[in-house]
CSV table of C-alpha atoms in Angstrom, one decimal:
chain,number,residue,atom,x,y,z
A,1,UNK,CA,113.6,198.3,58.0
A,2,UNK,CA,112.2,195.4,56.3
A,3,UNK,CA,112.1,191.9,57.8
A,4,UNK,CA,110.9,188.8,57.4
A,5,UNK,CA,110.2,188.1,60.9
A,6,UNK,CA,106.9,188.7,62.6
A,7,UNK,CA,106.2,192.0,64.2
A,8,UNK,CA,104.4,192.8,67.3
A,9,UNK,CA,102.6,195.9,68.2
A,10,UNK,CA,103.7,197.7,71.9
A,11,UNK,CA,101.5,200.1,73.6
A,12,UNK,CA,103.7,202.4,75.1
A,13,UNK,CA,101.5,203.0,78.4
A,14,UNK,CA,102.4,205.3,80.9
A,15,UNK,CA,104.9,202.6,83.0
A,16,UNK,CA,106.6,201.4,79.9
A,17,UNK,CA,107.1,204.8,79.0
A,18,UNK,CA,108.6,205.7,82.1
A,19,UNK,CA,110.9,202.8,81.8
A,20,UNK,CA,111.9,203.4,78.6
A,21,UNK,CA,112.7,207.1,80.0
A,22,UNK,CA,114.8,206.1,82.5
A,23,UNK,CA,117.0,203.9,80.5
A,24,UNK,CA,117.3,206.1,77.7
A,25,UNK,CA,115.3,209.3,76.9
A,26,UNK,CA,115.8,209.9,73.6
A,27,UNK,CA,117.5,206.6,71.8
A,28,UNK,CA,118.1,206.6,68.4
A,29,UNK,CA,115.2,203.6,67.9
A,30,UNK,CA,112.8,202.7,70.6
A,31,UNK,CA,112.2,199.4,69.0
A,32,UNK,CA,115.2,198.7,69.2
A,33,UNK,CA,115.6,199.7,72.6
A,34,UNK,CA,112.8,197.7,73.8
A,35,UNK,CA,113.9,194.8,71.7
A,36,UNK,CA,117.0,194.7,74.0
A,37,UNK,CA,114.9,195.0,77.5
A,38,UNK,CA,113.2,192.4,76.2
A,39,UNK,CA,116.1,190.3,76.0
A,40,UNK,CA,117.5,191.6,79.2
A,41,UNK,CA,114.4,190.9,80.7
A,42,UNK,CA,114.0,187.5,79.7
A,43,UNK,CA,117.5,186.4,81.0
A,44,UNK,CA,116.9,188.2,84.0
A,45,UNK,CA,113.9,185.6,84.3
A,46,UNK,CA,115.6,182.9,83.4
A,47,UNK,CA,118.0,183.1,85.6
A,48,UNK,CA,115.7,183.6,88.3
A,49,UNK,CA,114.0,180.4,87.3
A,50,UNK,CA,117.3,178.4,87.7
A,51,UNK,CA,117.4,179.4,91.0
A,52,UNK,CA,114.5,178.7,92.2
A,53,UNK,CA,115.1,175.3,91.0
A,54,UNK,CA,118.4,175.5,92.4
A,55,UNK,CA,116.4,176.4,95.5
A,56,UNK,CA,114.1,173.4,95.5
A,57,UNK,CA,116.8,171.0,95.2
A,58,UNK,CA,118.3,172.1,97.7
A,59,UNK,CA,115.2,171.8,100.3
A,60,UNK,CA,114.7,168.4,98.4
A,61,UNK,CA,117.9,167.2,99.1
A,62,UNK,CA,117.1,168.1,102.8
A,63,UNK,CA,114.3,166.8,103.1
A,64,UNK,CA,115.6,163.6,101.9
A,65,UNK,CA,118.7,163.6,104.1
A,66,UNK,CA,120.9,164.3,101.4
A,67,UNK,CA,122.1,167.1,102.7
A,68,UNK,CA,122.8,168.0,106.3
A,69,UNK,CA,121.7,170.8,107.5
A,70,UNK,CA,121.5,172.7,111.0
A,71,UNK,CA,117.8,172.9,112.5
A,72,UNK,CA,119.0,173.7,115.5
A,73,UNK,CA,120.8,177.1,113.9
A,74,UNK,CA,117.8,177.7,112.0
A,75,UNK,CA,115.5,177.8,114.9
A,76,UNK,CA,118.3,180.1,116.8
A,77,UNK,CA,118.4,182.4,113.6
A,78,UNK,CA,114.1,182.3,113.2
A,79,UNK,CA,114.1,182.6,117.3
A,80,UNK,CA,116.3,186.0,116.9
A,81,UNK,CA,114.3,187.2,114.0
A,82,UNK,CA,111.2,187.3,115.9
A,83,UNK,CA,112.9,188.7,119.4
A,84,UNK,CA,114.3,191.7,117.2
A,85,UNK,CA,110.7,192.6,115.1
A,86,UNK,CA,108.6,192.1,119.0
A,87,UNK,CA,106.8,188.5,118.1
A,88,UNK,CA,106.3,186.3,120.7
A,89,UNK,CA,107.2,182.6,120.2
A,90,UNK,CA,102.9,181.5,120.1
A,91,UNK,CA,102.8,184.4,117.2
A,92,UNK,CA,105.5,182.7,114.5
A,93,UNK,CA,103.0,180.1,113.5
């Protein structure tokens, strides 16, 4: 179909082919199908970005007392961690 936005060129290597497979094995355009991953794909990282920002302002806020948070727990919850996988406390460094 003609356009005038700019094309790219795909090489459909043996991963992307296997993706596209699995989604949809015979679609009725596989540009257009991977024209739609691609958008999946880049709100799926996009959204994974604002979390990790969401993440780090979180452990900001801690670490500049803005928000309180239990240390004491935390050590408890690393402390059982460690006893269930067999470290010993001089190993969790």
């Amino acid at each position: 179909m003609a356009t005038s936005n700019p094309r790219v060129q795909v090489t459909v290597d043996p991963e992307l082919k296997e993706a596209l497979r699995a989604i949809d094995p015979r679609p009725a355009s596989k540009s257009r199908l991977i024209r739609d991953l691609a958008l999946r794909g880049a709100e799926a990282a996009e959204e994974e970005r604002a979390r990790r920002e969401e993440a780090k302002e979180l452990l900001l806020g801690i670490a500049r007392g803005e928000v309180s948070y239990d240390f004491e727990a935390l050590s408890e919850i690393i402390r059982e961690r460690h006893e269930a996988v067999g470290c010993e406390p001089s190993e969790w460094e």
